[in-house]
PDB file of C-alpha atoms in Angstrom:
ATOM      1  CA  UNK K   1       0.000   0.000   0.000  1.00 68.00           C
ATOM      2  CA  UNK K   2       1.369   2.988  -1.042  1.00 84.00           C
ATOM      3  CA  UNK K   3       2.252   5.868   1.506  1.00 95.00           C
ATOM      4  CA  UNK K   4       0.545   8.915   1.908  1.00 97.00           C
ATOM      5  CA  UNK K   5       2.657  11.976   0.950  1.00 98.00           C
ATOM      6  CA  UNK K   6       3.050  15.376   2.698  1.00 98.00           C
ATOM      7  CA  UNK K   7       4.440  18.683   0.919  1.00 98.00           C
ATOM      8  CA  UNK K   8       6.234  20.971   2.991  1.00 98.00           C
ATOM      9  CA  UNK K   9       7.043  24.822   2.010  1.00 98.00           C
ATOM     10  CA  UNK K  10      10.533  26.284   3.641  1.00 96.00           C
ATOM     11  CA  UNK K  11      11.588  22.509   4.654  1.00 97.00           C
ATOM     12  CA  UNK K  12      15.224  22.491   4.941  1.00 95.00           C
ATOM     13  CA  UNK K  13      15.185  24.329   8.462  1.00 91.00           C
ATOM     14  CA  UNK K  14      13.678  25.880  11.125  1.00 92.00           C
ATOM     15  CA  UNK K  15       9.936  24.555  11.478  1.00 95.00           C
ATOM     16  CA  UNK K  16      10.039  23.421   7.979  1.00 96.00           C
ATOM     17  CA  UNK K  17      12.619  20.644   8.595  1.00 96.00           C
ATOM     18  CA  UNK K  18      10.680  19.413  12.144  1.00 97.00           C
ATOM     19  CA  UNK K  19       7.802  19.643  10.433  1.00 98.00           C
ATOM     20  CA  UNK K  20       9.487  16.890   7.475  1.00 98.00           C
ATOM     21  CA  UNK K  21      11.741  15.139  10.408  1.00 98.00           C
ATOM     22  CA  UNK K  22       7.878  13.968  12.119  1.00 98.00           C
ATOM     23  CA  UNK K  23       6.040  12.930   8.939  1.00 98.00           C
ATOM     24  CA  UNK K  24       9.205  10.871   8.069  1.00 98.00           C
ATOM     25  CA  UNK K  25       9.178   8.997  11.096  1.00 98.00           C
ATOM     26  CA  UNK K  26       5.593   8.425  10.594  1.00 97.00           C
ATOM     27  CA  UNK K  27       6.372   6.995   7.439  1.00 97.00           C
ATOM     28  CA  UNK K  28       4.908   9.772   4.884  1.00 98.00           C
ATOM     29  CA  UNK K  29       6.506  10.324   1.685  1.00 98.00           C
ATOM     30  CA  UNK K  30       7.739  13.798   1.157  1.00 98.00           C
ATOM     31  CA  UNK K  31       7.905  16.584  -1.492  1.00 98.00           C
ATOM     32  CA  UNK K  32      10.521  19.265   0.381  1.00 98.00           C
ATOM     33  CA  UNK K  33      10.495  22.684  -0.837  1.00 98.00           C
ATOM     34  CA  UNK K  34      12.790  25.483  -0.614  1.00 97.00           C
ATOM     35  CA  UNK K  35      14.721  27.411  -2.936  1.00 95.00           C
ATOM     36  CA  UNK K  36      18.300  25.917  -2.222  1.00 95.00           C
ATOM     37  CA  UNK K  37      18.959  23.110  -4.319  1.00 96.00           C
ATOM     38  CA  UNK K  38      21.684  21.670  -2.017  1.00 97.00           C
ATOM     39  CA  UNK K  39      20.118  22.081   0.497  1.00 96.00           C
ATOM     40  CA  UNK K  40      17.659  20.231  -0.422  1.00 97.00           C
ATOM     41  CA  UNK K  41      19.120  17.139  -1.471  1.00 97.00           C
ATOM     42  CA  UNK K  42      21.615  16.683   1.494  1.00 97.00           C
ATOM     43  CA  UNK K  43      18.138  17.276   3.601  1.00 97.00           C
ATOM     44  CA  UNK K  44      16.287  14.933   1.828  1.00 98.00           C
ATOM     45  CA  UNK K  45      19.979  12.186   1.537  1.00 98.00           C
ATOM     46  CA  UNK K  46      19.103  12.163   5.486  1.00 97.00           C
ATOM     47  CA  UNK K  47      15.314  12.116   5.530  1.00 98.00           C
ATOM     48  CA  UNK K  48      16.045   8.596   3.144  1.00 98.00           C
ATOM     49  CA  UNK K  49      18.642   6.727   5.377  1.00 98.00           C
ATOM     50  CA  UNK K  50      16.728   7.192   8.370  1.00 97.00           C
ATOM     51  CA  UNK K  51      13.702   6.337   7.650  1.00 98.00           C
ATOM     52  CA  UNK K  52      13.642   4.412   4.614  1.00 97.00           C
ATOM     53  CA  UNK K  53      10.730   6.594   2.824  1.00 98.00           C
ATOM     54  CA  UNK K  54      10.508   8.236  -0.829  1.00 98.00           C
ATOM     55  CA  UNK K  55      11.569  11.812  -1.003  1.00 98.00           C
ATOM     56  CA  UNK K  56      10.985  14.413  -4.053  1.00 98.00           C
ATOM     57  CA  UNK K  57      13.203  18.045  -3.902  1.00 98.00           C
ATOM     58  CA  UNK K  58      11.266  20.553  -5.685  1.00 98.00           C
ATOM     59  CA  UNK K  59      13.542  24.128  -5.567  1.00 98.00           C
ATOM     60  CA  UNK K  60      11.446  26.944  -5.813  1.00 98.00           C
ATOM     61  CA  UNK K  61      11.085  30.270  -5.086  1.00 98.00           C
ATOM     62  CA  UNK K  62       7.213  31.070  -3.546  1.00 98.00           C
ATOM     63  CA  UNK K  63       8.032  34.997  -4.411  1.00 97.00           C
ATOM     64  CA  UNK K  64       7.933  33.948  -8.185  1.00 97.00           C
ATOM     65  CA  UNK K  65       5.203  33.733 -10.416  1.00 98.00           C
ATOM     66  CA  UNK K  66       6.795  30.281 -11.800  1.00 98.00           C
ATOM     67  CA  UNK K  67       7.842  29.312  -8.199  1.00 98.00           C
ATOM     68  CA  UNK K  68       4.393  28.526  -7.069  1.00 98.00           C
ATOM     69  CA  UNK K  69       3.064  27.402 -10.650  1.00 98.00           C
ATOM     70  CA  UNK K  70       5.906  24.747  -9.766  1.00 98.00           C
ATOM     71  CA  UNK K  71       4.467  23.556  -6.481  1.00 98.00           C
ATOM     72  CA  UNK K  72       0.697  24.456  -7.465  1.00 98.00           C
ATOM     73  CA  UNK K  73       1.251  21.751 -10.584  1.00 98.00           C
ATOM     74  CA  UNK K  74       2.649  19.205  -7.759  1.00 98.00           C
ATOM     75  CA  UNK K  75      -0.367  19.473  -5.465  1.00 98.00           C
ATOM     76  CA  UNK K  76      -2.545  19.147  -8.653  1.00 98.00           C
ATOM     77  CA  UNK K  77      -1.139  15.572  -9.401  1.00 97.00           C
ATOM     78  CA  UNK K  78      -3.808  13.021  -9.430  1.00 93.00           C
ATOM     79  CA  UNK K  79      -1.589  10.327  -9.871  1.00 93.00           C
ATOM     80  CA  UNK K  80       0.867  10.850  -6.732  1.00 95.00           C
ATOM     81  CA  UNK K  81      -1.871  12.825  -4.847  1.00 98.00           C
ATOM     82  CA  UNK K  82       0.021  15.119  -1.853  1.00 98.00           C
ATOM     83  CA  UNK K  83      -2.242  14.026   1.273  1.00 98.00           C
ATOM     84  CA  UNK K  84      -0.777  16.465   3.500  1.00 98.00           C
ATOM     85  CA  UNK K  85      -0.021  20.118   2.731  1.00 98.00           C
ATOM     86  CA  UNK K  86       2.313  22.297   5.176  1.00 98.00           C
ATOM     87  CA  UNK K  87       2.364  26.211   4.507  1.00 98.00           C
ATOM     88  CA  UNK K  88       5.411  26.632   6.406  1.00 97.00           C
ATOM     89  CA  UNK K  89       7.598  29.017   3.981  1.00 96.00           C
ATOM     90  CA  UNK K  90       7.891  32.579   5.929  1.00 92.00           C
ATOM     91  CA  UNK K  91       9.875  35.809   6.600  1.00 89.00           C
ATOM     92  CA  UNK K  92       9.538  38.850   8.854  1.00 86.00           C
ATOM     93  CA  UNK K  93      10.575  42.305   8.299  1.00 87.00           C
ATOM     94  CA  UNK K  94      12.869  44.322  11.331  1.00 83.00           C
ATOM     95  CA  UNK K  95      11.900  46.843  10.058  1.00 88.00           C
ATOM     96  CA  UNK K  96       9.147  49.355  11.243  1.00 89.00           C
ATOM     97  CA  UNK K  97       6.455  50.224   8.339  1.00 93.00           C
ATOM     98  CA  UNK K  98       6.977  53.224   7.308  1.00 95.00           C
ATOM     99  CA  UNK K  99      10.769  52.767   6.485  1.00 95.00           C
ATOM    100  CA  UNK K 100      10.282  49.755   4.610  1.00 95.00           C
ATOM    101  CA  UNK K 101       9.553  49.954   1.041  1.00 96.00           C
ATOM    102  CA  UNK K 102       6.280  48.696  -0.559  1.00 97.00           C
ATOM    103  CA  UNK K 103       8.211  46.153  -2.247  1.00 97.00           C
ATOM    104  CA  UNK K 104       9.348  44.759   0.555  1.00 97.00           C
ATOM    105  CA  UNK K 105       6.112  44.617   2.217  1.00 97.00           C
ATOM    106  CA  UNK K 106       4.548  42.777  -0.992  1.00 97.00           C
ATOM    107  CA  UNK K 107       6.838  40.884  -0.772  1.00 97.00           C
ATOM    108  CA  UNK K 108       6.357  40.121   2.446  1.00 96.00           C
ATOM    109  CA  UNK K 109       2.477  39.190   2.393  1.00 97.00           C
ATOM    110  CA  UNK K 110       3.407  37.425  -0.763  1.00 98.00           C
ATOM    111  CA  UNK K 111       5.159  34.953   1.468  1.00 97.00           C
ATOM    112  CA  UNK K 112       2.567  35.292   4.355  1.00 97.00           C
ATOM    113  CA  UNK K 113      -0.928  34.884   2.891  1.00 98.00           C
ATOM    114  CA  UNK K 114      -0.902  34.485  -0.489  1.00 98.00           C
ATOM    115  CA  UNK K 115       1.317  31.790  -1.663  1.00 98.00           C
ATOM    116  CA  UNK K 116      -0.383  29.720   0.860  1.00 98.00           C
ATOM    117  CA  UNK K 117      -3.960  30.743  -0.116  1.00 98.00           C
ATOM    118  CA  UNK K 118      -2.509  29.723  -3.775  1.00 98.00           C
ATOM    119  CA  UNK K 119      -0.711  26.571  -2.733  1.00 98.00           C
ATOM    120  CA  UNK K 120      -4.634  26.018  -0.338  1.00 98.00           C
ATOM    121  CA  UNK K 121      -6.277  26.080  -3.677  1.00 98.00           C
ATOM    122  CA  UNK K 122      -4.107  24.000  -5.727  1.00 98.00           C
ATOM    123  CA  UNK K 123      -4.330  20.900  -3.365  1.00 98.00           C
ATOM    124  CA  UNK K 124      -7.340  21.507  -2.318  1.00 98.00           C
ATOM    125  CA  UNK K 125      -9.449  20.002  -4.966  1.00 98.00           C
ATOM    126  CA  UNK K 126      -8.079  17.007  -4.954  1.00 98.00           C
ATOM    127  CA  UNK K 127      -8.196  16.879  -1.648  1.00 98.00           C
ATOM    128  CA  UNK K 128     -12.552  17.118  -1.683  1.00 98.00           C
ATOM    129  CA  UNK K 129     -12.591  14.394  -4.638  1.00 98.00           C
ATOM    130  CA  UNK K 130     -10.999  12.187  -2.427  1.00 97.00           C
ATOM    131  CA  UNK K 131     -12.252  13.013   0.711  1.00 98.00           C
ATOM    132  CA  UNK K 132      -9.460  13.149   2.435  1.00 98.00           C
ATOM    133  CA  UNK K 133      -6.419  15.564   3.268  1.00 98.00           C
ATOM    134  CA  UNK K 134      -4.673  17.185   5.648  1.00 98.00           C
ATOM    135  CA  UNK K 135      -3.223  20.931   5.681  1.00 98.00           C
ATOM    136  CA  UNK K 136      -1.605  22.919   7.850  1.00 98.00           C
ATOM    137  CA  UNK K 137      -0.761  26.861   8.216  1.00 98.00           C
ATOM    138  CA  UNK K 138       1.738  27.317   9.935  1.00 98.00           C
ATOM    139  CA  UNK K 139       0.926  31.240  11.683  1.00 96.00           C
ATOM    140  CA  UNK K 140       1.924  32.676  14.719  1.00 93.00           C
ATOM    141  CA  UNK K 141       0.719  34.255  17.981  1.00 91.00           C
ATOM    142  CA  UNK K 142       1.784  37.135  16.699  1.00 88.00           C
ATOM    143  CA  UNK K 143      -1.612  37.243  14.548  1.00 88.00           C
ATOM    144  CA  UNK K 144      -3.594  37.620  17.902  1.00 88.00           C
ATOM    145  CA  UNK K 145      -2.297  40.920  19.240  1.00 85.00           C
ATOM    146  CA  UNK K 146      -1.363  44.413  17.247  1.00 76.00           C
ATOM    147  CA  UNK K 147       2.160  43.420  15.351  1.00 76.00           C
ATOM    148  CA  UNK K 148       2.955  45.361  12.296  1.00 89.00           C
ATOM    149  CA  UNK K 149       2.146  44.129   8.924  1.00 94.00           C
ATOM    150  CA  UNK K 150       3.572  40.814  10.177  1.00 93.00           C
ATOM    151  CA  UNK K 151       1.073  40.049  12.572  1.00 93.00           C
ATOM    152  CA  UNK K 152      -1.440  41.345  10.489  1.00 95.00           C
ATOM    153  CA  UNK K 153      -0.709  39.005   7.898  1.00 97.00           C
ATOM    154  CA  UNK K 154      -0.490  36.179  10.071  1.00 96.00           C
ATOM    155  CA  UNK K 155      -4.125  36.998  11.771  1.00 96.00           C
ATOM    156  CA  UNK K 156      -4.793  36.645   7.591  1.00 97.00           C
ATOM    157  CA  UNK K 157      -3.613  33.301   7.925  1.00 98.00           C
ATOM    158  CA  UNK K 158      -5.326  32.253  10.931  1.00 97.00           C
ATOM    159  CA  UNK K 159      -8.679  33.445  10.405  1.00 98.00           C
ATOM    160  CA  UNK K 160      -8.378  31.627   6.852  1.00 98.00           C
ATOM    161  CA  UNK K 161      -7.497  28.460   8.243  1.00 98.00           C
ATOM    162  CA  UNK K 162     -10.550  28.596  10.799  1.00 98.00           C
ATOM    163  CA  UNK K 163     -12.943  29.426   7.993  1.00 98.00           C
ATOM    164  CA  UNK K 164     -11.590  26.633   5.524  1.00 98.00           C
ATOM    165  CA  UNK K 165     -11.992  24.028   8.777  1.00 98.00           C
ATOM    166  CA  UNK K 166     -14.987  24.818   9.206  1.00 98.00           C
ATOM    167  CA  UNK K 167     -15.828  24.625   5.931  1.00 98.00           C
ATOM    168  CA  UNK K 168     -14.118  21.453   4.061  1.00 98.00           C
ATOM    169  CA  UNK K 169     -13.408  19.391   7.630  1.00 98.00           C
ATOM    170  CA  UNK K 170     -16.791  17.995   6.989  1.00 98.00           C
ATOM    171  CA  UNK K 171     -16.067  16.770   3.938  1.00 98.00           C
ATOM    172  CA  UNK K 172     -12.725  15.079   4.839  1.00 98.00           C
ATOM    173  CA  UNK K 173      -9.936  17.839   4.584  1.00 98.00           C
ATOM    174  CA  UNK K 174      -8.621  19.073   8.089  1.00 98.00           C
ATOM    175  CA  UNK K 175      -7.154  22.739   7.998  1.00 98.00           C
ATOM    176  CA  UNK K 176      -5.402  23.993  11.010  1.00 98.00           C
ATOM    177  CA  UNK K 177      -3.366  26.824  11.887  1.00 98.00           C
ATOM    178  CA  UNK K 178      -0.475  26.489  14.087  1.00 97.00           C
ATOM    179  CA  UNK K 179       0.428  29.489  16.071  1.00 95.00           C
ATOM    180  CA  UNK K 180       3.559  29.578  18.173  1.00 91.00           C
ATOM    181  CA  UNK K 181       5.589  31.770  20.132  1.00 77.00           C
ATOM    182  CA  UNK K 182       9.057  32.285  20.014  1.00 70.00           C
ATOM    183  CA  UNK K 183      10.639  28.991  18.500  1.00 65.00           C
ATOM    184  CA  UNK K 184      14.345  28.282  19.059  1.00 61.00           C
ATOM    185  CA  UNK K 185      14.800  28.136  15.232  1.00 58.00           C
ATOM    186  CA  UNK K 186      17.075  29.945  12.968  1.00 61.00           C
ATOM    187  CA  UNK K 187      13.911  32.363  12.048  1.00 54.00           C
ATOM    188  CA  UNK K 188      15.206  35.095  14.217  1.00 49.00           C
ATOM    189  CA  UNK K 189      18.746  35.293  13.254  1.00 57.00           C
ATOM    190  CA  UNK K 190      18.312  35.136   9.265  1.00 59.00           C
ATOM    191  CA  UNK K 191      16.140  38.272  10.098  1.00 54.00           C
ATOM    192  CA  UNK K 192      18.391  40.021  12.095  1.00 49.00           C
ATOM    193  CA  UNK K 193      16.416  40.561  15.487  1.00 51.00           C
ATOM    194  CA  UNK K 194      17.903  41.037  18.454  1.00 52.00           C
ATOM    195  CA  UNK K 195      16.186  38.407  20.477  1.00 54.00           C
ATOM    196  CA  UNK K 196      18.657  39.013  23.954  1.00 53.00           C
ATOM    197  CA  UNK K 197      15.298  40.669  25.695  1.00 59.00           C
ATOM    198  CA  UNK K 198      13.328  37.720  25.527  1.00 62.00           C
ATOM    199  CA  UNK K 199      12.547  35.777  28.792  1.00 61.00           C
ATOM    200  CA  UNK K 200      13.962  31.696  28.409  1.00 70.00           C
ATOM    201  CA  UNK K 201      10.332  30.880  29.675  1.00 59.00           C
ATOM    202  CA  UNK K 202       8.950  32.013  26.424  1.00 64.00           C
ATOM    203  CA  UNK K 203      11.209  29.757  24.002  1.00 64.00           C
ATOM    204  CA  UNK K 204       9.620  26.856  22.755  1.00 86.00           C
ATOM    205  CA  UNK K 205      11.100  24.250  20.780  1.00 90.00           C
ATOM    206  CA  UNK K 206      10.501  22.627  17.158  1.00 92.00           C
ATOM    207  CA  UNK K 207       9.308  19.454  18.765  1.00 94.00           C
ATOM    208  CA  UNK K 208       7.059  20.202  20.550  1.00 94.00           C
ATOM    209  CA  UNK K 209       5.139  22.839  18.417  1.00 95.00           C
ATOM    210  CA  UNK K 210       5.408  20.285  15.515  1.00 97.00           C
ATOM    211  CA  UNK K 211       4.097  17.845  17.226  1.00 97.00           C
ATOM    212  CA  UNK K 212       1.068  19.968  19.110  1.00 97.00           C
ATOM    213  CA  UNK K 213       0.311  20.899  15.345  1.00 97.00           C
ATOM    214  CA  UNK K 214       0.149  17.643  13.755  1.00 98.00           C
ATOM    215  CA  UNK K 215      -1.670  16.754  16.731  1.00 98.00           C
ATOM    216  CA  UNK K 216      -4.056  19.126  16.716  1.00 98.00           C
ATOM    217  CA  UNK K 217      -5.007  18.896  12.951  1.00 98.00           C
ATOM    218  CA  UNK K 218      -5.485  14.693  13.213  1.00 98.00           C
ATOM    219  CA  UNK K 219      -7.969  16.168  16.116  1.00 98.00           C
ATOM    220  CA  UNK K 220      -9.971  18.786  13.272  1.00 98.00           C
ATOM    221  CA  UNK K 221      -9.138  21.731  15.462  1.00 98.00           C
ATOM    222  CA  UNK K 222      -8.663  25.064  13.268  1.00 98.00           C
ATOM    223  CA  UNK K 223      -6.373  26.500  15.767  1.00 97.00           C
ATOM    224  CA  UNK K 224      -3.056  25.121  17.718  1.00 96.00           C
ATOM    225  CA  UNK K 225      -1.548  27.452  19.929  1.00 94.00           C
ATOM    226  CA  UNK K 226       1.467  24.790  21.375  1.00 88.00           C
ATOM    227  CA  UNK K 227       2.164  25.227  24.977  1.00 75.00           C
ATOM    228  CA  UNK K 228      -0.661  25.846  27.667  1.00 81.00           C
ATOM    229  CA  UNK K 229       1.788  29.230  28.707  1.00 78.00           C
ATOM    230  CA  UNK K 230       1.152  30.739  25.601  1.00 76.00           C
ATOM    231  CA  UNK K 231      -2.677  29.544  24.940  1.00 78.00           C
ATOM    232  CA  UNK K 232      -3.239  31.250  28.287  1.00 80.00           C
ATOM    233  CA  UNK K 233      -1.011  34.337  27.166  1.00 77.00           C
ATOM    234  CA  UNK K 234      -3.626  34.546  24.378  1.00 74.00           C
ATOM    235  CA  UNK K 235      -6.895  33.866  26.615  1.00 73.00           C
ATOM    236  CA  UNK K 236      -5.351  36.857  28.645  1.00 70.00           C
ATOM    237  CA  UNK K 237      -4.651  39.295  26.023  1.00 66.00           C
ATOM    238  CA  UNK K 238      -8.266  39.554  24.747  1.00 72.00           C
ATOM    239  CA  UNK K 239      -8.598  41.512  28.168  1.00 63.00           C
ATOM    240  CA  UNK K 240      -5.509  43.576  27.756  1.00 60.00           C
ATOM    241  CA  UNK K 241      -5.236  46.963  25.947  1.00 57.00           C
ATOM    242  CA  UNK K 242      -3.593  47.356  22.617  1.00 59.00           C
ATOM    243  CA  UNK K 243      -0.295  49.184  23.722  1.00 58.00           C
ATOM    244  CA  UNK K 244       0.847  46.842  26.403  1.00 55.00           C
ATOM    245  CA  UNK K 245       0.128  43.942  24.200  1.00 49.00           C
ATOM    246  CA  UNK K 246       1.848  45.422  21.491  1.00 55.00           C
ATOM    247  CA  UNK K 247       4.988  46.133  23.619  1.00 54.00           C
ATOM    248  CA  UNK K 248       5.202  42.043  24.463  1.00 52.00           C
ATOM    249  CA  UNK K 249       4.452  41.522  20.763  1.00 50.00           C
ATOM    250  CA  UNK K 250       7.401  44.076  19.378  1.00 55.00           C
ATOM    251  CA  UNK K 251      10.273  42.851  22.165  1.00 46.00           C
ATOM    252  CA  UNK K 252      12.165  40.589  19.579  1.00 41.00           C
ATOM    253  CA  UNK K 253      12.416  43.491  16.868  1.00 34.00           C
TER     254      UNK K 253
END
């Protein structure tokens, strides 16, 4: 019987690569995207040898036109059908608004919201013909509290999610959005934050928001917030005003 296989955007590190280490072991098959090529390959080398499973390497670059035409065509296959989509590609700007340029900020929500609403769509009808399929956003808690255009485009992303749940879980295809905290990833430091401010108790790691999210979706919830420190954080901040929220929000830029 043939294995069912998962796509993952931005997999050779950070969430990306937790994200492929855990479908691996649960013997998926797996199309890895990012747009290093050997990076890909020596990933994917490992993902092989320790776990024995089939892996494609599909370089592309989600801020291209022909980038996601790429990886929309793979989620379109009927004859290798992806069973498990993971919108994990991302970026954030340091910079404040108004000194970054408007192509950087399409850029930006290029990566955020709209390569994974494309990449949603591609899969997704496939997906309903089967009855079956699994996809996850990968957002942030950032998308619950005032947070520049990145928060803004990650509430996008959540609020998307919960709709699409609630919409095609019914009929077979499980949509969640996983929203974490600050993840000891490399995230942080290809962005150029200073992250020296932030208290240890509010690191997570891959793991364990990995596998809360994978978790969570096999459950049909929309939402995963990983940790019960941060799901309370977020219970709590509905009562809290904008600017104090903002200020924990902003303390990694």
């Amino acid at each position: 019987m043939a294995r069912p296989v998962a796509l993952i955007t931005g997999a050779t590190s950070g969430l990306g690569a937790e994200f492929a280490q855990q479908l691996a072991r649960s013997q998926h098959d797996l199309v890895l995207v990012a747009r290093t090529v050997a990076k890909l390959e020596a990933k994917a080398v490992r993902l092989r040898t320790d776990f024995g499973i089939h892996v494609e390497v599909l370089p592309a670059d989600l801020l291209t036109d022909d980038g996601v035409a790429a990886v929309s065509a793979r989620l379109a296959e009927r004859e290798r059908p992806v069973s498990v989509l993971v919108n994990n590609a991302g970026f954030s700007l340091v910079t404040a608004f108004e000194n970054s340029t408007v192509e950087e900020e399409t850029e930006h929500l290029r990566i955020l919201a709209l390569a994974p609403m494309q990449l949603t769509h591609a899969v997704l009808g496939g997906m309903l013909e089967r009855r079956n399929g699994r996809i996850i956003n990968v957002s942030s808690v950032s998308g619950f509290i005032p947070r520049g255009t990145y928060g803004a485009a990650k509430a996008w992303l959540t609020s998307f999610s919960r709709s699409a749940n609630l919409r095609y879980g019914p009929r077979g295809v499980q949509v969640t959005a996983v929203c974490p905290g600050f993840v000891h990833t490399e995230f942080h430091q290809r962005m150029g934050a200073n992250m020296s401010g932030i208290p240890r108790w509010m690191w997570l790691n891959p793991d364990q928001v990995v596998r809360e999210g994978l978790a969570a979706n096999a459950a049909g919830k929309a939402v995963s917030i990983p940790s019960k420190r941060y799901a309370t954080l977020i219970a709590l901040s509905k009562w809290v005003p904008d600017k104090l929220a903002a200020a924990a929000g902003n303390r990694g830029r």
